PDB file of C-alpha atoms in Angstrom:
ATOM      1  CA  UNK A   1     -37.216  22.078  25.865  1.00 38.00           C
ATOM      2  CA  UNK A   2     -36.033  25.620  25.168  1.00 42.00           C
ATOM      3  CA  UNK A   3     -34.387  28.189  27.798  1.00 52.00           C
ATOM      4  CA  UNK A   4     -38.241  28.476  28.935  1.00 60.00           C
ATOM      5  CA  UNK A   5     -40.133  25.796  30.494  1.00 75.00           C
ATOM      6  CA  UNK A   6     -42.794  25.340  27.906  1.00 86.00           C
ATOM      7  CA  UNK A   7     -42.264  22.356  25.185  1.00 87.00           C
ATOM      8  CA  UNK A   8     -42.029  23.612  21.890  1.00 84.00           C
ATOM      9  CA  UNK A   9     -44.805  21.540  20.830  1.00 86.00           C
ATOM     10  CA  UNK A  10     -46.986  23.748  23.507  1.00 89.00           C
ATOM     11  CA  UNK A  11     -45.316  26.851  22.429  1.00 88.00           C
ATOM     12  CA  UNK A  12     -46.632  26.009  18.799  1.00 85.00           C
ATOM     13  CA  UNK A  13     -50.591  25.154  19.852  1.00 88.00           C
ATOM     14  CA  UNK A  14     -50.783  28.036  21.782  1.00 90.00           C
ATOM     15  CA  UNK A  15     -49.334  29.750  18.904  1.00 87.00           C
ATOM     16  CA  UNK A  16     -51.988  27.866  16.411  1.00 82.00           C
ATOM     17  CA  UNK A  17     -55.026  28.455  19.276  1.00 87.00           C
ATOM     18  CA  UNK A  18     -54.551  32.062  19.801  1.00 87.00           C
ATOM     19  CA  UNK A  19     -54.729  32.891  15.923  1.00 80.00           C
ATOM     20  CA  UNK A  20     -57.638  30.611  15.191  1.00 81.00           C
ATOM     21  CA  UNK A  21     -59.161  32.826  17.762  1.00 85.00           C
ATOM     22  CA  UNK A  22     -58.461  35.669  16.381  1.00 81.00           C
ATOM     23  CA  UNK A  23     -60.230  34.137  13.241  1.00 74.00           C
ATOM     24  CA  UNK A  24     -63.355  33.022  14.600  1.00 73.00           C
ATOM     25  CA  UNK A  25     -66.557  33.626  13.193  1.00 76.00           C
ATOM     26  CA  UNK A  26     -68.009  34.030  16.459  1.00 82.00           C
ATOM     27  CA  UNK A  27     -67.343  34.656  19.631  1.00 89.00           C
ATOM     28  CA  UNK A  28     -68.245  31.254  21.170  1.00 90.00           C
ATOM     29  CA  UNK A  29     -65.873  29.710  18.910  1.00 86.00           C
ATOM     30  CA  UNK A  30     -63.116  32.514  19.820  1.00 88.00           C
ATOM     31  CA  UNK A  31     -63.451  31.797  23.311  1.00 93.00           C
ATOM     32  CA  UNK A  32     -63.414  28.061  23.132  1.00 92.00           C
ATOM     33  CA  UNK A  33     -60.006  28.116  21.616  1.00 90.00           C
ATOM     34  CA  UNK A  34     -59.010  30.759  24.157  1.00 94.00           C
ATOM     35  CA  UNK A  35     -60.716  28.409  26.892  1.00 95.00           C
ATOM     36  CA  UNK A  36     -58.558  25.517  25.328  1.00 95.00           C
ATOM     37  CA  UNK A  37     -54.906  27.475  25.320  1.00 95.00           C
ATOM     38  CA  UNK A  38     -55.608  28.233  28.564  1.00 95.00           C
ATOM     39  CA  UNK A  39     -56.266  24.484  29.815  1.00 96.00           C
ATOM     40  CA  UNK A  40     -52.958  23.388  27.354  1.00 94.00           C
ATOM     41  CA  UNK A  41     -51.066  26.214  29.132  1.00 95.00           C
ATOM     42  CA  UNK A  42     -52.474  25.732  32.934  1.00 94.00           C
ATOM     43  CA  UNK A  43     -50.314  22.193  32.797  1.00 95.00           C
ATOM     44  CA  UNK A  44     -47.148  23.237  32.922  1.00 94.00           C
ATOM     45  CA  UNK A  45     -48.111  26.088  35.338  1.00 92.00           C
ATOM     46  CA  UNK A  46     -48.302  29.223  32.541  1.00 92.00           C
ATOM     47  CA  UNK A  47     -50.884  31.543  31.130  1.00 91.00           C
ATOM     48  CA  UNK A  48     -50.993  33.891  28.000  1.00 91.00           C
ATOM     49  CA  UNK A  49     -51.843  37.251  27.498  1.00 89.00           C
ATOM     50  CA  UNK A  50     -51.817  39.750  24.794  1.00 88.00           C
ATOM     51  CA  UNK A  51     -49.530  42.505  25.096  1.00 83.00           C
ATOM     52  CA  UNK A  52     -51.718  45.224  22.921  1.00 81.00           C
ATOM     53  CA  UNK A  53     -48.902  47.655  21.758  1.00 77.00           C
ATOM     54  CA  UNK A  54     -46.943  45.885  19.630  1.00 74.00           C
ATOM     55  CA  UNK A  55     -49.422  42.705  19.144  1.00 79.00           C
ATOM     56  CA  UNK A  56     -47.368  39.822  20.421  1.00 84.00           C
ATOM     57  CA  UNK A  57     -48.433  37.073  22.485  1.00 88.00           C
ATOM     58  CA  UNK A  58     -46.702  36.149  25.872  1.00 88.00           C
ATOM     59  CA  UNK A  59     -46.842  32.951  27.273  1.00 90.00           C
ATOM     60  CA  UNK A  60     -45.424  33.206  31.477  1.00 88.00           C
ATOM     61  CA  UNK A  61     -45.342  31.206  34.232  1.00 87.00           C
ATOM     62  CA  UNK A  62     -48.743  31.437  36.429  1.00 85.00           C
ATOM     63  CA  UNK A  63     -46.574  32.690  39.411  1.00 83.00           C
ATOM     64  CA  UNK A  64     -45.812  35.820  37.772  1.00 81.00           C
ATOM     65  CA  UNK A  65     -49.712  36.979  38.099  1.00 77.00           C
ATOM     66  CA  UNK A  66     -51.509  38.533  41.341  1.00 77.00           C
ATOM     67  CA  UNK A  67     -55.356  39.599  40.937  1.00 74.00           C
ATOM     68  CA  UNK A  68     -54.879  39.622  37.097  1.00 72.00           C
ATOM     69  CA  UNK A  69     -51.670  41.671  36.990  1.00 73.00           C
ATOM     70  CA  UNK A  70     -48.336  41.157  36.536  1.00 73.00           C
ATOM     71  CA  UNK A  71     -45.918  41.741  39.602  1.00 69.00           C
ATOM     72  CA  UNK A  72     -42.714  42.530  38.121  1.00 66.00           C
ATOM     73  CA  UNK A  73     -41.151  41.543  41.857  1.00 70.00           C
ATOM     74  CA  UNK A  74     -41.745  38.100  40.715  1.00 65.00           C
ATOM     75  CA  UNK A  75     -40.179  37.651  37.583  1.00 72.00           C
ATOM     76  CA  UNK A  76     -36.899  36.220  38.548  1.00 68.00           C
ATOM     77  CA  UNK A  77     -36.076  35.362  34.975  1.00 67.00           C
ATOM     78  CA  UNK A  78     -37.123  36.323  32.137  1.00 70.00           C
ATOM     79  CA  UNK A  79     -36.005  34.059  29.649  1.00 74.00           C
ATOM     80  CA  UNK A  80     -38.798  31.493  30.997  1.00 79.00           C
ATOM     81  CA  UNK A  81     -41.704  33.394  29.156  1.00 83.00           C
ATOM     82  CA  UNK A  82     -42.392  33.252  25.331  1.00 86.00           C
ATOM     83  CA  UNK A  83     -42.685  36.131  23.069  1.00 85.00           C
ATOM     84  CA  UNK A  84     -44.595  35.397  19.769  1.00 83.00           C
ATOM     85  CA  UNK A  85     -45.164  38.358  17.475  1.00 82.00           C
ATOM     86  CA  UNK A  86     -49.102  38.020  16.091  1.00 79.00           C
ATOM     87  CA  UNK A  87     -48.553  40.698  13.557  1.00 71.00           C
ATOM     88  CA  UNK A  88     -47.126  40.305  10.331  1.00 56.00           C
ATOM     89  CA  UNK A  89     -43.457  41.788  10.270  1.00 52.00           C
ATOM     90  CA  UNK A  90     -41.981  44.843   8.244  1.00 47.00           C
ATOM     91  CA  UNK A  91     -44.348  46.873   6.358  1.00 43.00           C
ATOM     92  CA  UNK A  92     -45.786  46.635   2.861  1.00 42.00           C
ATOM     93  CA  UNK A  93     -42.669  46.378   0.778  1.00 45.00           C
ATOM     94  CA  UNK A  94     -42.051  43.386   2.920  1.00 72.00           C
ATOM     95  CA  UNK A  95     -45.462  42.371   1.819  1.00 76.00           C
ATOM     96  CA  UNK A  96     -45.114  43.119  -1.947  1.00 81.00           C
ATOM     97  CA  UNK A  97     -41.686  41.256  -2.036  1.00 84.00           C
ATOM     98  CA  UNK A  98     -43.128  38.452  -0.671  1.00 86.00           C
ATOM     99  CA  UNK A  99     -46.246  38.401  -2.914  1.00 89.00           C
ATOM    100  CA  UNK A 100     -44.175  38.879  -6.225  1.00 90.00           C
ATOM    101  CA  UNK A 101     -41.960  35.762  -4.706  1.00 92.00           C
ATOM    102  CA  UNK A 102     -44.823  33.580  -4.132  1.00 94.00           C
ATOM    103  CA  UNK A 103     -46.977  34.701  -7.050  1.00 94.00           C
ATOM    104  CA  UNK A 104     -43.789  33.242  -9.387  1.00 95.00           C
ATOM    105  CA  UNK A 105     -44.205  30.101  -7.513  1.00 95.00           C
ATOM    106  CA  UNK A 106     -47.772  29.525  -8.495  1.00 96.00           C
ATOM    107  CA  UNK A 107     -47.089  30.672 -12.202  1.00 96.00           C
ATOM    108  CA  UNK A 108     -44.646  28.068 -12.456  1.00 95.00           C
ATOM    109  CA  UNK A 109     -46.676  25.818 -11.104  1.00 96.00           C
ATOM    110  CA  UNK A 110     -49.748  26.402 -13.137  1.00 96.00           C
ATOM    111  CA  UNK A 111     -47.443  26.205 -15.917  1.00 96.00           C
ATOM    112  CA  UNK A 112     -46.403  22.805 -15.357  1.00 95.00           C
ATOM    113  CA  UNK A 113     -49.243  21.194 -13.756  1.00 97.00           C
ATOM    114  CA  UNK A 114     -52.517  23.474 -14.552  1.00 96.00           C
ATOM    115  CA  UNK A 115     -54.967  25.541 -13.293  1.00 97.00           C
ATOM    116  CA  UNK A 116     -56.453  22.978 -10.251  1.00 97.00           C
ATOM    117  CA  UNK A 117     -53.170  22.755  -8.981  1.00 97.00           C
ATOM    118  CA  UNK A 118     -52.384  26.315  -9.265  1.00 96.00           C
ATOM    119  CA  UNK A 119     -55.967  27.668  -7.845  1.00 97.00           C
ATOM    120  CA  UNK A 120     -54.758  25.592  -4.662  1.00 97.00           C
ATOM    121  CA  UNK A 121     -50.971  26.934  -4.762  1.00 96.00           C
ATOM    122  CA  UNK A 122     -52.660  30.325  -5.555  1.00 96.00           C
ATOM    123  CA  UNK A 123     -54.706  29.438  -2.090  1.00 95.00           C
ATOM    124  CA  UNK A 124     -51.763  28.546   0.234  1.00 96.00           C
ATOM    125  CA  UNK A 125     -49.846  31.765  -1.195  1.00 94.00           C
ATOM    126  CA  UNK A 126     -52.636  33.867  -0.157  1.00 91.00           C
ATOM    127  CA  UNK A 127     -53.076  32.366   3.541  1.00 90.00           C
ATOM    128  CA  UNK A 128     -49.349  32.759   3.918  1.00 89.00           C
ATOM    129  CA  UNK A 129     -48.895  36.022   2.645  1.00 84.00           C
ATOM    130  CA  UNK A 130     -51.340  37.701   4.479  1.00 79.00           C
ATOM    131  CA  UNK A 131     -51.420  36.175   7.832  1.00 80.00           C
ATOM    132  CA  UNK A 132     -48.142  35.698   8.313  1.00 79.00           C
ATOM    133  CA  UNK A 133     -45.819  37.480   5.256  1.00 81.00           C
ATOM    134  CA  UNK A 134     -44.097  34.703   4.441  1.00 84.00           C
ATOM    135  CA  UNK A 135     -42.455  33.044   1.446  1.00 89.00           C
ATOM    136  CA  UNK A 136     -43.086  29.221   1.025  1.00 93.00           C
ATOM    137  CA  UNK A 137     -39.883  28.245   1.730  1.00 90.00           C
ATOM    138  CA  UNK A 138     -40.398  29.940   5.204  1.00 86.00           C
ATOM    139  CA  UNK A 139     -43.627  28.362   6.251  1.00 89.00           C
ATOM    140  CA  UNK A 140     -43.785  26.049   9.564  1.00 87.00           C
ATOM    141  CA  UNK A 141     -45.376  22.583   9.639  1.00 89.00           C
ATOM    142  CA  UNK A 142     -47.991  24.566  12.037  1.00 87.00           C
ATOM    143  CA  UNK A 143     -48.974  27.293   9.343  1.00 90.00           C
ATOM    144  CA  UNK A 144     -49.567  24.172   6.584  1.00 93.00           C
ATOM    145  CA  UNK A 145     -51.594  22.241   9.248  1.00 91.00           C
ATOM    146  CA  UNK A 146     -53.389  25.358  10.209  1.00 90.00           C
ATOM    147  CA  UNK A 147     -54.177  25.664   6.104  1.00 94.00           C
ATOM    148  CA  UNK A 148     -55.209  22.387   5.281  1.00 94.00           C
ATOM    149  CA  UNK A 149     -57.413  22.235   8.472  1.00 92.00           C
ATOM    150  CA  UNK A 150     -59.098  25.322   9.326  1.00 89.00           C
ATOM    151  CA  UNK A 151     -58.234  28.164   5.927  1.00 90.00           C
ATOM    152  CA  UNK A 152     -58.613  26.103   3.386  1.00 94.00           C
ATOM    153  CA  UNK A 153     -61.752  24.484   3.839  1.00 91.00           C
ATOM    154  CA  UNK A 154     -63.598  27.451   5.173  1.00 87.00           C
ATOM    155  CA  UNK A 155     -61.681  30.709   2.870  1.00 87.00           C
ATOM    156  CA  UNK A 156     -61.099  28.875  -0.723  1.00 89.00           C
ATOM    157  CA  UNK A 157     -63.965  27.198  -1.472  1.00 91.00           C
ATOM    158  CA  UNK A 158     -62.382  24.489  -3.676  1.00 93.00           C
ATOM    159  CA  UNK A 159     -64.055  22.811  -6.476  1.00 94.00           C
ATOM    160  CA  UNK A 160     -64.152  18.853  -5.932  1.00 95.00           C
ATOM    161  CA  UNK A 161     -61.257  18.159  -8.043  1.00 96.00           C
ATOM    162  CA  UNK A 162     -58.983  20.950  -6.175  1.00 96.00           C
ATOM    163  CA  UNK A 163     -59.695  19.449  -2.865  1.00 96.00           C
ATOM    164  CA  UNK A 164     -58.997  15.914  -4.045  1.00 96.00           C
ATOM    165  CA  UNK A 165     -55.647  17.164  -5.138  1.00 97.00           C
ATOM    166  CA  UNK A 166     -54.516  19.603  -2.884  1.00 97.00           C
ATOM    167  CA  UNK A 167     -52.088  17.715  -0.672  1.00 95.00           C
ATOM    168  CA  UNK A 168     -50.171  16.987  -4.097  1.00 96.00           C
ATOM    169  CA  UNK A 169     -50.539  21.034  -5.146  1.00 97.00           C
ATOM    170  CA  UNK A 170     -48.586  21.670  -1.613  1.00 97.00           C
ATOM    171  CA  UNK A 171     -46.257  19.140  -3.119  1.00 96.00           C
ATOM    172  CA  UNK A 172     -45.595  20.889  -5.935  1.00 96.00           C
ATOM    173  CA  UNK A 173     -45.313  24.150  -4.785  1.00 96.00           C
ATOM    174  CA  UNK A 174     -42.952  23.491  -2.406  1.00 95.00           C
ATOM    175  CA  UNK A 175     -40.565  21.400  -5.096  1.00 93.00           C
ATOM    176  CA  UNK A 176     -40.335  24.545  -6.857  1.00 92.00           C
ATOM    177  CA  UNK A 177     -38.174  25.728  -4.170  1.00 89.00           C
ATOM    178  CA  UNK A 178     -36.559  22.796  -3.785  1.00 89.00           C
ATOM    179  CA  UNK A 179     -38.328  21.442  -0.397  1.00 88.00           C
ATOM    180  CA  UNK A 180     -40.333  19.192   1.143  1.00 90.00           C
ATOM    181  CA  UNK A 181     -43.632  20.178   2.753  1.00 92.00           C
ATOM    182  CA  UNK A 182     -43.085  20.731   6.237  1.00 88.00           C
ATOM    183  CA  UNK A 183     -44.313  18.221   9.072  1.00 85.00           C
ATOM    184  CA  UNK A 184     -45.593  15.978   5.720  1.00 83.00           C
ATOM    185  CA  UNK A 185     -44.686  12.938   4.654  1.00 77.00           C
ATOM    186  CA  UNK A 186     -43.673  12.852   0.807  1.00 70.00           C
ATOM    187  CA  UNK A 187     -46.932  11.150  -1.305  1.00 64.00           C
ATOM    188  CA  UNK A 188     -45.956   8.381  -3.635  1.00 56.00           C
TER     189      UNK A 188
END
């Protein structure tokens, strides 16, 4: 556990449940991952909210809450809630660096391995860059899951052989910058 009383592992599902919320298609399925972050959270005594002006989700203890609002006379310390930003940092040069980063990645990829395995690189590069504005090398074992699970079947409508392969694309995407996947065991 962390200086707050959430495992990390919690910390990272509420994470992955608030944004495939945001994602939905519809509302029922918004609120049943909002229903389900709640019932994850309620365990260990905490709830989540969105703090609206600067986008970042809070996870804090229950005890903190009266009648739906926070009483700051209750907060003993602060270092037990969880502050996730939900917004992609920086601004658009961040953005642009980060695309013209990733974009090499997938030209060196299709280069070496073809256009199925670069269509799915090409796929991964998107997800990441515009949900979260992040390089490869940067992404978390929860933003790959998140991919492979819930983006990439529903947002890059892959042709039969790109789906067949696309574990292996990951592969070599990531060995371009000299890493593993993360949270994936290496294929034989």
């Amino acid at each position: 556990m962390s200086e707050h009383d959430l495992p990390d592992d919690v910390v990272d599902e509420a994470e992955r449940l608030t944004r495939l919320a945001r994602n939905a298609v519809d509302d029922d399925e918004a609120t049943a991952y909002e229903n389900h972050r709640e019932d994850l959270l309620s365990e260990h005594e905490f709830t989540a909210r969105i703090r609206e002006e600067d986008d970042v989700l809070v996870l804090h203890p229950d005890e903190w809450v009266e009648d739906g609002t926070i009483r700051v006379e209750r907060i003993g310390d602060t270092d037990r809630a969880v502050e996730i930003p939900l917004s992609a940092p920086g601004d658009e040069d961040d953005w642009e660096a980060v695309e013209a980063h990733n974009a090499a990645l997938v030209e060196s990829v299709a280069d070496a391995h073809g256009p199925v395995h670069a269509a799915n690189c090409r796929a991964f590069v998107d997800f990441l860059g515009n949900h979260y504005v992040r390089r490869v090398e940067d992404a978390t074992a929860a933003e790959v899951d998140v991919f492979l699970s819930e983006y990439y079947p529903r947002n890059a409508w892959p042709s039969d052989d790109q789906r067949d392969v696309v574990e292996q694309s990951l592969e070599l995407l990531f060995e371009a910058v000299g890493a593993d996947v993360p949270g994936r065991p290496r294929r034989k």
